[in-house]
Short mmCIF file of C-alpha atoms and ligand atoms in Angstrom, two decimals:
data_model
loop_
_atom_site.label_atom_id
_atom_site.label_comp_id
_atom_site.label_asym_id
_atom_site.label_seq_id
_atom_site.Cartn_x
_atom_site.Cartn_y
_atom_site.Cartn_z
CA MET A 1 1.06 -32.10 -5.89
CA ALA A 2 2.02 -29.05 -5.12
CA ARG A 3 -1.04 -26.55 -6.98
CA THR A 4 -3.62 -28.66 -5.03
CA SER A 5 -2.30 -28.75 -1.32
CA ARG A 6 -1.39 -24.91 -1.05
CA ASP A 7 -2.20 -22.93 1.40
CA ALA A 8 -4.87 -20.31 0.68
CA PHE A 9 -7.35 -18.06 3.01
CA THR A 10 -10.28 -20.02 3.85
CA SER A 11 -12.99 -17.39 4.30
CA THR A 12 -14.65 -14.62 1.85
CA PHE A 13 -14.54 -12.22 5.51
CA GLY A 14 -10.70 -13.71 5.28
CA VAL A 15 -9.97 -12.93 2.08
CA LEU A 16 -11.79 -8.60 3.12
CA ALA A 17 -9.46 -8.67 5.71
CA ALA A 18 -6.95 -9.46 4.25
CA THR A 19 -6.94 -8.15 0.87
CA LEU A 20 -8.02 -4.82 2.64
CA GLY A 21 -5.65 -5.67 5.43
CA SER A 22 -2.60 -5.52 2.35
CA ALA A 23 -4.29 -1.45 0.63
CA VAL A 24 -4.90 0.23 4.18
CA GLY A 25 -2.15 0.84 5.78
CA LEU A 26 0.62 3.73 6.35
CA GLY A 27 -0.46 4.72 3.03
CA ASN A 28 -3.14 5.73 4.32
CA ILE A 29 -2.43 7.26 7.60
CA TRP A 30 0.98 8.53 6.45
CA LYS A 31 1.06 9.33 3.14
CA PHE A 32 -2.64 9.65 2.02
CA PRO A 33 -2.66 13.30 4.47
CA SER A 34 0.87 14.48 3.87
CA LEU A 35 0.45 14.27 0.77
CA THR A 36 -3.19 15.88 0.41
CA GLY A 37 -1.59 18.84 2.91
CA ALA A 38 0.78 18.71 0.80
CA ASN A 39 -0.18 19.15 -2.25
CA GLY A 40 -3.32 22.06 -2.02
CA GLY A 41 -6.06 19.26 0.19
CA ALA A 42 -9.55 18.80 -1.67
CA GLY A 43 -7.76 19.32 -5.33
CA PHE A 44 -5.73 16.59 -5.18
CA LEU A 45 -8.39 14.41 -3.72
CA VAL A 46 -10.02 15.15 -6.68
CA VAL A 47 -6.81 13.82 -8.88
CA TYR A 48 -6.49 10.61 -6.65
CA LEU A 49 -10.40 10.17 -6.96
CA LEU A 50 -10.13 9.93 -10.82
CA ALA A 51 -6.59 7.64 -10.89
CA THR A 52 -8.14 5.19 -9.07
CA LEU A 53 -10.46 4.90 -10.33
CA LEU A 54 -10.13 4.95 -14.55
CA VAL A 55 -6.69 2.96 -13.29
CA GLY A 56 -6.15 1.36 -10.23
CA LEU A 57 -9.77 -0.10 -9.80
CA PRO A 58 -9.07 -1.77 -13.32
CA VAL A 59 -5.52 -2.55 -12.88
CA MET A 60 -6.74 -4.59 -9.59
CA ILE A 61 -9.13 -6.55 -10.53
CA ALA A 62 -7.12 -8.08 -13.90
CA GLU A 63 -4.29 -8.36 -11.53
CA THR A 64 -6.35 -10.23 -9.01
CA MET A 65 -7.77 -11.78 -11.75
CA LEU A 66 -3.89 -13.10 -13.10
CA GLY A 67 -3.11 -14.89 -10.07
CA ARG A 68 -6.68 -16.94 -9.05
CA ALA A 69 -5.79 -18.19 -13.08
CA ALA A 70 -2.52 -19.44 -11.99
CA ARG A 71 -2.91 -20.00 -8.49
CA ALA A 72 1.03 -19.53 -8.02
CA ASN A 73 3.22 -16.03 -7.22
CA THR A 74 3.66 -13.67 -9.25
CA ILE A 75 7.09 -15.27 -11.10
CA THR A 76 5.68 -18.80 -11.78
CA ALA A 77 2.20 -16.85 -12.98
CA PHE A 78 3.44 -15.45 -15.52
CA GLU A 79 5.42 -18.45 -17.21
CA ARG A 80 2.01 -20.41 -16.61
CA LEU A 81 -0.21 -17.94 -18.06
CA SER A 82 1.60 -16.90 -20.98
CA PRO A 83 1.64 -18.16 -24.39
CA PRO A 84 4.42 -20.69 -25.64
CA ARG A 85 7.95 -18.91 -26.52
CA GLN A 86 6.56 -15.59 -24.58
CA GLY A 87 8.21 -16.00 -20.94
CA TYR A 88 9.47 -12.71 -21.25
CA TRP A 89 6.45 -11.95 -19.08
CA THR A 90 8.31 -12.82 -15.75
CA ILE A 91 9.84 -9.40 -16.28
CA ILE A 92 6.59 -8.27 -14.80
CA GLY A 93 6.84 -10.71 -11.07
CA TRP A 94 10.75 -10.29 -10.91
CA MET A 95 10.56 -6.58 -10.81
CA GLY A 96 7.43 -6.40 -8.58
CA CYS A 97 9.75 -8.81 -6.84
CA ALA A 98 12.16 -5.73 -6.62
CA ALA A 99 9.56 -3.04 -5.72
CA ALA A 100 8.29 -5.95 -2.88
CA VAL A 101 12.35 -5.22 -1.03
CA LEU A 102 12.50 -1.14 -1.78
CA ILE A 103 9.37 -0.39 -0.05
CA LEU A 104 9.73 -2.74 2.82
CA ALA A 105 13.43 -1.00 2.87
CA PHE A 106 11.24 1.81 3.23
CA TYR A 107 7.81 1.49 4.94
CA SER A 108 9.45 -0.95 7.38
CA GLU A 109 11.56 2.07 8.64
CA VAL A 110 8.90 4.61 9.45
CA ALA A 111 6.38 1.85 10.77
CA GLY A 112 10.01 1.68 13.30
CA TRP A 113 8.99 5.15 14.02
CA VAL A 114 4.97 4.74 14.49
CA TYR A 115 6.58 1.18 16.49
CA ALA A 116 8.73 4.01 18.69
CA TYR A 117 5.89 6.32 18.81
CA VAL A 118 3.40 4.00 19.96
CA PHE A 119 5.48 4.07 22.84
CA LYS A 120 6.77 7.31 23.34
CA SER A 121 3.42 8.04 23.71
CA MET A 122 2.46 5.79 26.74
CA VAL A 123 5.86 7.34 28.64
CA GLY A 124 4.35 11.04 27.88
CA GLU A 125 7.34 11.49 25.58
CA ILE A 126 6.26 13.21 23.50
CA ALA A 127 3.82 15.24 24.68
CA THR A 128 4.13 19.09 23.91
CA THR A 129 2.08 21.81 22.28
CA ASP A 130 5.11 22.98 20.51
CA PRO A 131 5.69 21.29 17.12
CA LYS A 132 9.53 22.80 17.27
CA VAL A 133 9.93 21.02 20.49
CA ALA A 134 8.08 17.55 18.36
CA GLY A 135 10.01 17.95 15.39
CA SER A 136 13.62 17.61 17.55
CA ALA A 137 12.02 15.20 19.15
CA PHE A 138 10.66 13.38 15.75
CA GLY A 139 15.13 14.80 14.93
CA ALA A 140 17.01 13.03 17.87
CA LEU A 141 14.71 9.32 16.52
CA ILE A 142 15.54 9.17 13.28
CA SER A 143 19.02 10.81 12.70
CA ASP A 144 19.58 7.89 16.10
CA PRO A 145 21.32 4.91 13.57
CA PHE A 146 20.71 2.92 16.53
CA SER A 147 16.99 3.82 17.05
CA SER A 148 16.34 3.46 13.34
CA LEU A 149 17.99 0.18 12.96
CA LEU A 150 15.93 -1.47 16.67
CA TRP A 151 13.29 -0.41 15.31
CA GLN A 152 13.23 -1.33 11.88
CA TRP A 153 14.42 -4.58 12.97
CA VAL A 154 11.36 -5.23 15.92
CA VAL A 155 9.20 -4.33 12.92
CA LEU A 156 10.36 -7.25 10.94
CA GLY A 157 10.74 -9.90 13.59
CA VAL A 158 7.02 -8.91 14.22
CA THR A 159 5.97 -9.53 10.38
CA GLY A 160 7.93 -12.29 10.09
CA SER A 161 7.08 -13.80 12.81
CA ILE A 162 3.06 -13.73 11.28
CA ILE A 163 4.37 -15.14 7.80
CA MET A 164 6.45 -17.92 8.75
CA LEU A 165 2.63 -19.21 10.13
CA GLY A 166 1.41 -18.78 6.63
CA VAL A 167 -1.45 -17.71 4.75
CA SER A 168 -4.16 -18.85 6.81
CA LYS A 169 -3.35 -19.74 10.09
CA GLY A 170 -0.98 -15.98 10.40
CA ILE A 171 -2.11 -13.43 7.28
CA GLU A 172 -5.82 -14.43 7.27
CA ALA A 173 -6.24 -15.34 11.21
CA VAL A 174 -4.03 -12.40 12.28
CA THR A 175 -5.76 -9.56 9.46
CA ARG A 176 -8.89 -10.90 10.30
CA LYS A 177 -8.49 -9.74 14.49
CA LEU A 178 -6.79 -6.65 13.49
CA MET A 179 -8.99 -5.12 10.12
CA PRO A 180 -11.74 -4.32 12.85
CA LEU A 181 -10.29 -3.01 15.37
CA LEU A 182 -8.64 -0.81 13.52
CA PHE A 183 -11.95 0.35 12.37
CA ILE A 184 -13.20 1.42 15.92
CA LEU A 185 -10.29 2.66 16.76
CA LEU A 186 -10.56 5.39 13.69
CA LEU A 187 -14.25 6.01 14.53
CA VAL A 188 -13.25 7.60 18.09
CA LEU A 189 -10.35 9.58 16.86
CA CYS A 190 -12.90 11.24 13.59
CA VAL A 191 -15.74 12.07 16.35
CA ARG A 192 -13.02 13.21 18.97
CA SER A 193 -11.69 15.36 16.08
CA LEU A 194 -15.36 16.83 14.02
CA THR A 195 -15.49 17.94 17.87
CA LEU A 196 -13.17 20.47 17.97
CA PRO A 197 -13.89 24.36 17.96
CA ALA A 198 -12.76 24.73 13.52
CA ALA A 199 -13.68 21.13 12.21
CA ALA A 200 -15.53 22.97 9.37
CA GLU A 201 -12.42 24.56 8.34
CA GLY A 202 -10.51 20.87 8.70
CA LEU A 203 -13.40 19.55 6.59
CA ALA A 204 -12.86 22.61 4.08
CA PHE A 205 -9.17 21.76 3.34
CA LEU A 206 -10.37 18.44 2.87
CA PHE A 207 -13.80 18.35 0.53
CA ALA A 208 -13.28 21.79 -1.18
CA PRO A 209 -11.61 21.31 -4.13
CA ASP A 210 -8.98 24.41 -5.74
CA LEU A 211 -7.36 22.60 -8.93
CA SER A 212 -4.79 25.04 -9.11
CA LYS A 213 -1.21 23.42 -7.66
CA ILE A 214 -2.03 20.45 -9.94
CA THR A 215 0.47 20.11 -12.28
CA PRO A 216 1.86 16.44 -13.52
CA ALA A 217 4.01 15.81 -10.78
CA VAL A 218 1.16 16.47 -8.90
CA LEU A 219 -0.27 13.77 -11.39
CA LEU A 220 2.37 11.57 -11.27
CA THR A 221 2.31 12.23 -7.87
CA ALA A 222 -1.65 10.73 -7.35
CA LEU A 223 -0.61 8.49 -9.79
CA GLY A 224 1.98 6.91 -7.59
CA LEU A 225 -0.52 7.51 -4.07
CA SER A 226 -3.36 5.03 -5.61
CA PHE A 227 -0.83 2.29 -7.51
CA PHE A 228 0.96 2.46 -3.25
CA LYS A 229 -2.84 2.79 -1.57
CA LEU A 230 -4.53 -0.84 -3.75
CA SER A 231 -1.44 -2.19 -3.67
CA ILE A 232 -1.09 -2.54 -7.15
CA GLY A 233 1.00 -3.06 -9.69
CA MET A 234 4.06 -5.69 -8.18
CA GLY A 235 2.40 -8.69 -7.65
CA THR A 236 1.71 -8.72 -4.44
CA MET A 237 -2.90 -8.78 -5.13
CA LEU A 238 -1.67 -11.20 -7.59
CA THR A 239 -0.37 -12.88 -4.76
CA TYR A 240 -2.85 -12.47 -2.83
CA GLY A 241 -5.18 -13.96 -5.79
CA SER A 242 -4.28 -17.06 -5.50
CA TYR A 243 -4.92 -18.23 -2.75
CA PHE A 244 -8.84 -16.79 -3.28
CA ARG A 245 -11.35 -18.93 -2.83
CA ASP A 246 -12.73 -20.04 -6.89
CA ASP A 247 -16.23 -18.68 -5.68
CA GLN A 248 -14.99 -15.56 -4.94
CA ASN A 249 -16.42 -12.72 -6.80
CA ILE A 250 -13.28 -10.54 -7.10
CA PRO A 251 -14.65 -7.39 -9.75
CA ALA A 252 -16.99 -7.56 -6.08
CA THR A 253 -14.52 -7.97 -3.83
CA THR A 254 -11.95 -5.43 -5.54
CA THR A 255 -14.51 -2.77 -5.78
CA ARG A 256 -15.39 -3.51 -1.77
CA VAL A 257 -12.31 -2.73 -1.17
CA MET A 258 -10.93 0.23 -2.75
CA LEU A 259 -14.53 1.47 -1.18
CA ALA A 260 -13.32 0.32 2.83
CA ASP A 261 -9.70 1.67 1.61
CA LEU A 262 -10.91 5.02 0.05
CA THR A 263 -13.07 5.09 3.33
CA VAL A 264 -10.34 4.02 5.94
CA SER A 265 -8.13 7.27 4.15
CA LEU A 266 -10.67 10.12 4.35
CA LEU A 267 -11.08 9.49 7.77
CA ALA A 268 -7.70 9.41 8.33
CA GLY A 269 -8.28 13.02 6.47
CA ILE A 270 -10.92 13.70 9.14
CA ALA A 271 -9.36 11.96 12.08
CA ILE A 272 -6.32 14.23 11.29
CA PHE A 273 -7.19 17.70 9.12
CA PRO A 274 -10.10 19.28 11.78
CA ALA A 275 -7.74 18.72 14.50
CA VAL A 276 -4.65 20.14 12.99
CA PHE A 277 -7.06 23.24 12.29
CA SER A 278 -8.63 23.19 15.02
CA PHE A 279 -4.99 24.04 16.72
CA GLY A 280 -3.54 26.54 14.47
CA PHE A 281 -0.90 24.22 13.03
CA GLU A 282 0.08 23.72 9.41
CA PRO A 283 -1.34 20.99 7.57
CA SER A 284 1.04 21.40 4.76
CA ALA A 285 3.81 19.30 6.84
CA GLY A 286 4.15 17.25 3.83
CA PRO A 287 6.33 12.97 5.98
CA SER A 288 7.07 14.49 9.23
CA LEU A 289 2.48 16.03 9.92
CA VAL A 290 1.72 12.63 11.67
CA PHE A 291 5.83 13.29 13.44
CA MET A 292 5.78 16.26 14.22
CA THR A 293 2.24 17.86 13.33
CA ILE A 294 0.43 15.54 15.09
CA PRO A 295 1.91 14.48 18.12
CA ALA A 296 1.38 18.24 18.64
CA VAL A 297 -2.21 19.03 17.97
CA PHE A 298 -3.04 16.20 19.79
CA THR A 299 -0.63 17.26 23.21
CA SER A 300 -3.27 20.44 22.76
CA MET A 301 -6.20 18.81 22.68
CA PRO A 302 -8.30 18.28 26.11
CA GLY A 303 -7.64 13.87 26.79
CA GLY A 304 -5.05 14.33 24.47
CA ALA A 305 -2.51 11.52 25.45
CA ILE A 306 -5.11 8.43 25.81
CA PHE A 307 -5.83 10.00 21.93
CA MET A 308 -2.21 10.52 20.38
CA THR A 309 -1.86 7.14 22.10
CA LEU A 310 -4.42 5.73 20.17
CA PHE A 311 -3.41 7.27 17.04
CA PHE A 312 0.10 5.62 16.62
CA ILE A 313 -1.10 2.11 17.84
CA LEU A 314 -4.20 2.59 15.01
CA THR A 315 -1.68 3.42 12.68
CA ALA A 316 0.64 1.02 13.60
CA ILE A 317 -2.05 -2.19 12.64
CA ALA A 318 -2.25 -0.67 9.73
CA SER A 319 0.76 -0.80 8.93
CA VAL A 320 1.32 -4.73 10.30
CA GLY A 321 -1.44 -5.85 6.88
CA ALA A 322 0.01 -4.56 4.74
CA MET A 323 3.43 -5.47 5.79
CA LEU A 324 2.58 -9.37 5.54
CA SER A 325 0.97 -8.46 1.95
CA ILE A 326 4.20 -6.83 0.78
CA LEU A 327 6.77 -9.90 2.49
CA GLU A 328 4.47 -12.57 0.63
CA VAL A 329 5.44 -12.09 -2.68
CA PRO A 330 9.40 -12.28 -2.05
CA ALA A 331 7.82 -15.84 0.73
CA ALA A 332 6.24 -17.41 -2.13
CA ILE A 333 8.28 -17.24 -4.53
CA LEU A 334 11.12 -18.54 -3.13
CA THR A 335 9.02 -21.23 -1.14
CA GLU A 336 6.96 -21.98 -4.73
CA ARG A 337 10.31 -21.51 -6.83
CA PHE A 338 13.21 -22.20 -4.73
CA GLY A 339 11.53 -24.91 -2.71
CA LEU A 340 12.60 -22.96 0.50
CA GLN A 341 10.08 -24.91 3.15
CA ARG A 342 8.03 -21.84 4.65
CA LYS A 343 10.37 -21.09 7.72
CA THR A 344 13.35 -20.41 5.52
CA ALA A 345 11.43 -18.63 2.99
CA ALA A 346 9.87 -16.35 5.67
CA LEU A 347 13.46 -15.76 6.73
CA CYS A 348 15.24 -15.37 3.50
CA THR A 349 12.74 -12.47 3.11
CA ILE A 350 13.62 -10.78 6.56
CA ALA A 351 17.02 -11.24 5.82
CA ILE A 352 17.11 -9.73 2.42
CA VAL A 353 14.96 -6.59 3.92
CA GLY A 354 16.54 -6.59 5.96
CA LEU A 355 19.86 -5.42 4.48
CA PHE A 356 17.74 -2.99 1.66
CA GLY A 357 16.50 -1.63 5.27
CA VAL A 358 20.12 -0.11 6.39
CA PRO A 359 20.44 2.85 4.10
CA ALA A 360 16.98 3.92 4.18
CA ALA A 361 17.03 3.50 7.89
CA LEU A 362 20.52 5.53 8.92
CA SER A 363 19.22 7.89 5.18
CA ASN A 364 18.53 10.85 8.26
CA SER A 365 21.97 9.60 9.99
CA VAL A 366 25.26 8.09 8.59
CA ALA A 367 23.92 7.62 5.30
CA ALA A 368 22.21 10.94 4.72
CA ASP A 369 25.34 12.14 2.26
CA LEU A 370 24.31 9.27 0.76
CA LYS A 371 22.65 10.47 -2.14
CA LEU A 372 21.71 9.30 -6.31
CA PHE A 373 19.81 11.83 -8.51
CA GLY A 374 19.48 14.48 -5.42
CA MET A 375 17.40 11.90 -3.16
CA ASN A 376 18.52 9.77 0.25
CA ALA A 377 18.24 6.08 0.50
CA PHE A 378 14.78 6.33 1.44
CA ASP A 379 13.85 8.98 -1.04
CA LEU A 380 14.82 7.61 -3.51
CA PHE A 381 14.29 2.74 -2.65
CA ASP A 382 10.28 5.10 -2.42
CA PHE A 383 10.10 6.72 -5.76
CA ILE A 384 11.41 4.36 -7.44
CA SER A 385 8.86 1.59 -6.25
CA SER A 386 5.57 4.40 -6.48
CA ASN A 387 6.68 6.48 -9.13
CA LEU A 388 8.39 4.11 -11.77
CA LEU A 389 8.00 0.65 -10.62
CA MET A 390 4.35 -0.14 -10.13
CA PRO A 391 2.80 1.87 -12.57
CA VAL A 392 5.33 0.50 -15.26
CA GLY A 393 4.18 -2.82 -14.15
CA GLY A 394 0.46 -1.64 -14.34
CA ILE A 395 1.38 -0.67 -17.79
CA LEU A 396 2.26 -4.18 -18.56
CA ILE A 397 0.12 -6.59 -16.78
CA CYS A 398 -2.76 -4.04 -18.08
CA LEU A 399 -0.36 -5.10 -21.91
CA PHE A 400 -0.60 -8.95 -20.87
CA VAL A 401 -4.32 -9.26 -20.01
CA GLY A 402 -5.46 -7.12 -22.86
CA TRP A 403 -3.45 -7.92 -25.38
CA VAL A 404 -1.51 -11.40 -25.01
CA TYR A 405 -4.54 -13.22 -22.65
CA GLY A 406 -7.40 -11.74 -24.00
CA LEU A 407 -11.49 -11.70 -23.56
CA PRO A 408 -12.76 -14.98 -23.80
CA GLN A 409 -9.72 -16.18 -21.38
CA LEU A 410 -10.69 -12.51 -19.02
CA GLU A 411 -14.98 -13.53 -19.37
CA LYS A 412 -13.80 -17.67 -18.15
CA GLN A 413 -11.93 -16.16 -14.94
CA ILE A 414 -13.84 -12.94 -14.01
CA SER A 415 -17.82 -13.98 -14.82
CA ASN A 416 -16.45 -17.33 -12.58
CA ASP A 417 -16.55 -20.22 -15.31
CA GLY A 418 -20.02 -18.58 -16.08
CA THR A 419 -21.55 -18.47 -13.16
CA ILE A 420 -21.82 -15.01 -12.51
CA ASP A 421 -23.79 -12.62 -15.05
CA ASN A 422 -21.87 -9.71 -16.20
CA LYS A 423 -20.39 -9.84 -19.02
CA PRO A 424 -21.10 -6.14 -19.90
CA LEU A 425 -19.06 -5.15 -16.99
CA ILE A 426 -16.21 -7.56 -18.34
CA ARG A 427 -16.36 -5.50 -21.41
CA VAL A 428 -16.44 -2.79 -20.78
CA LEU A 429 -12.67 -3.54 -18.10
CA PHE A 430 -11.45 -5.53 -21.15
CA PHE A 431 -11.42 -2.13 -23.56
CA THR A 432 -9.71 -0.14 -20.71
CA VAL A 433 -7.00 -2.16 -19.50
CA ARG A 434 -6.38 -2.59 -23.54
CA TYR A 435 -6.49 1.32 -23.60
CA ILE A 436 -7.66 3.33 -21.57
CA THR A 437 -5.73 2.31 -18.79
CA PRO A 438 -2.29 2.06 -19.72
CA VAL A 439 -2.68 4.81 -22.31
CA SER A 440 -3.19 6.94 -19.04
CA ILE A 441 -0.35 5.92 -17.26
CA ALA A 442 2.22 6.12 -19.56
CA VAL A 443 0.67 9.73 -19.79
CA VAL A 444 1.11 10.40 -17.19
CA LEU A 445 4.24 9.33 -16.24
CA LEU A 446 6.31 10.08 -19.41
CA HIS A 447 4.78 13.64 -17.91
CA GLY A 448 5.65 13.74 -14.60
CA LEU A 449 8.92 12.17 -15.23
CA LYS A 450 9.53 15.40 -17.61
CA LEU A 451 10.05 13.15 -20.18
CA PHE A 452 7.50 14.99 -22.18
N1 LIG B 1 -1.26 -0.72 0.42
C1 LIG B 1 -0.58 0.34 1.19
C2 LIG B 1 -0.60 1.02 2.13
O1 LIG B 1 -1.17 1.88 1.74
C3 LIG B 1 1.15 -0.32 1.19
C4 LIG B 1 1.11 -1.53 0.02
C5 LIG B 1 2.06 -1.21 -1.26
C6 LIG B 1 1.06 -2.02 0.14
C7 LIG B 1 2.12 -2.05 -2.27
C8 LIG B 1 1.44 -4.16 -0.63
C9 LIG B 1 1.85 -4.12 -1.73
O2 LIG B 1 -0.12 1.59 2.92
#
């Protein structure tokens, strides 16, 4: 039966590499620094930490647990775990699949810019100390419909080919090699940044909190970032959990991944902000920070060309593991529910994402005026997935575990059938996902959307 022949991760290191590979991505190197920079620095970091501990981690544990309990894709998982006549819980799986496609549509575009920048930094095309010149180079890239689509397709081609190879031979094998490399590159960049003249100013921006900029909208942004960072609320962790080993300690593994992911975000901040301050640039450039400010910053420093290339290689590497994990959500659904071969499922996934990717890729050129609620396709896909589908998915996962799945089952799963002695922890987790997490998400969501 298909249940026993499912592909899965083969080692504990493989589980960690793949799961951390999913968590670490453009979220750490593009979203985290730009959102922290735009929302006042350390104050935002405090809120983000709270969101991660109170909401992110409990949802991550609950979601991974559901995946391992069901050993199936997101939709089938809720079919298997729901009580009779409550098949409507599969809506969580469908929403997750929709979120995966929307995220991939804009994520693959940003990853495309990163790939283009690896190239451009190698040939010295973006070597300028003037952020305005860097800005127009970036503007030229994103407003050219042909390059935008081409780079997006390169990204989809690379990641799609890895997905075709499967869970252990594709995802696990690749992330095992890339994750250590990513840490080494990041440490090199941090040392460079910390030895620059205004390192202290950059560190103060990142670590000395100023809470005056925290509004309900900022709270929702921090919560959305926490979901995005931990790859939760849309089925990625559930799908990966379904490939976990039976003896994997779920709370320990997820906590390790959360801490390592946070470390990568902080290291990215340490690599970026001291450099930004040392050369007199603005930390609040927003999403363009990485593509406009960073080239100018690196070109201003001794040996900058090499460090700039390393920076974009690092970012490209980070995007791979994350994209694989998002692609795996629809790919697993297509193989397990629609009976497609792995390769066909990967190709179909890429084709669907490619289709949704077109308006996102063209949202700075020919489709710039195509707006809904004042947002172009790129921003809209990001907003709908991070700020709506993922938090709502998070609420529903908590309600499912806290009110339907129940404590005895949760205990059995989280303690690996009683082999791990972690009863008190499970009780705290149960209480949290039953009450605290869903209520906190709902309050932040309604406030952030100005619905109350
Ligand atoms: N966590 C990834 C990042 O930070 C993005 C991601 C979102 C991955 C959702 C999987 C699911 O870049």
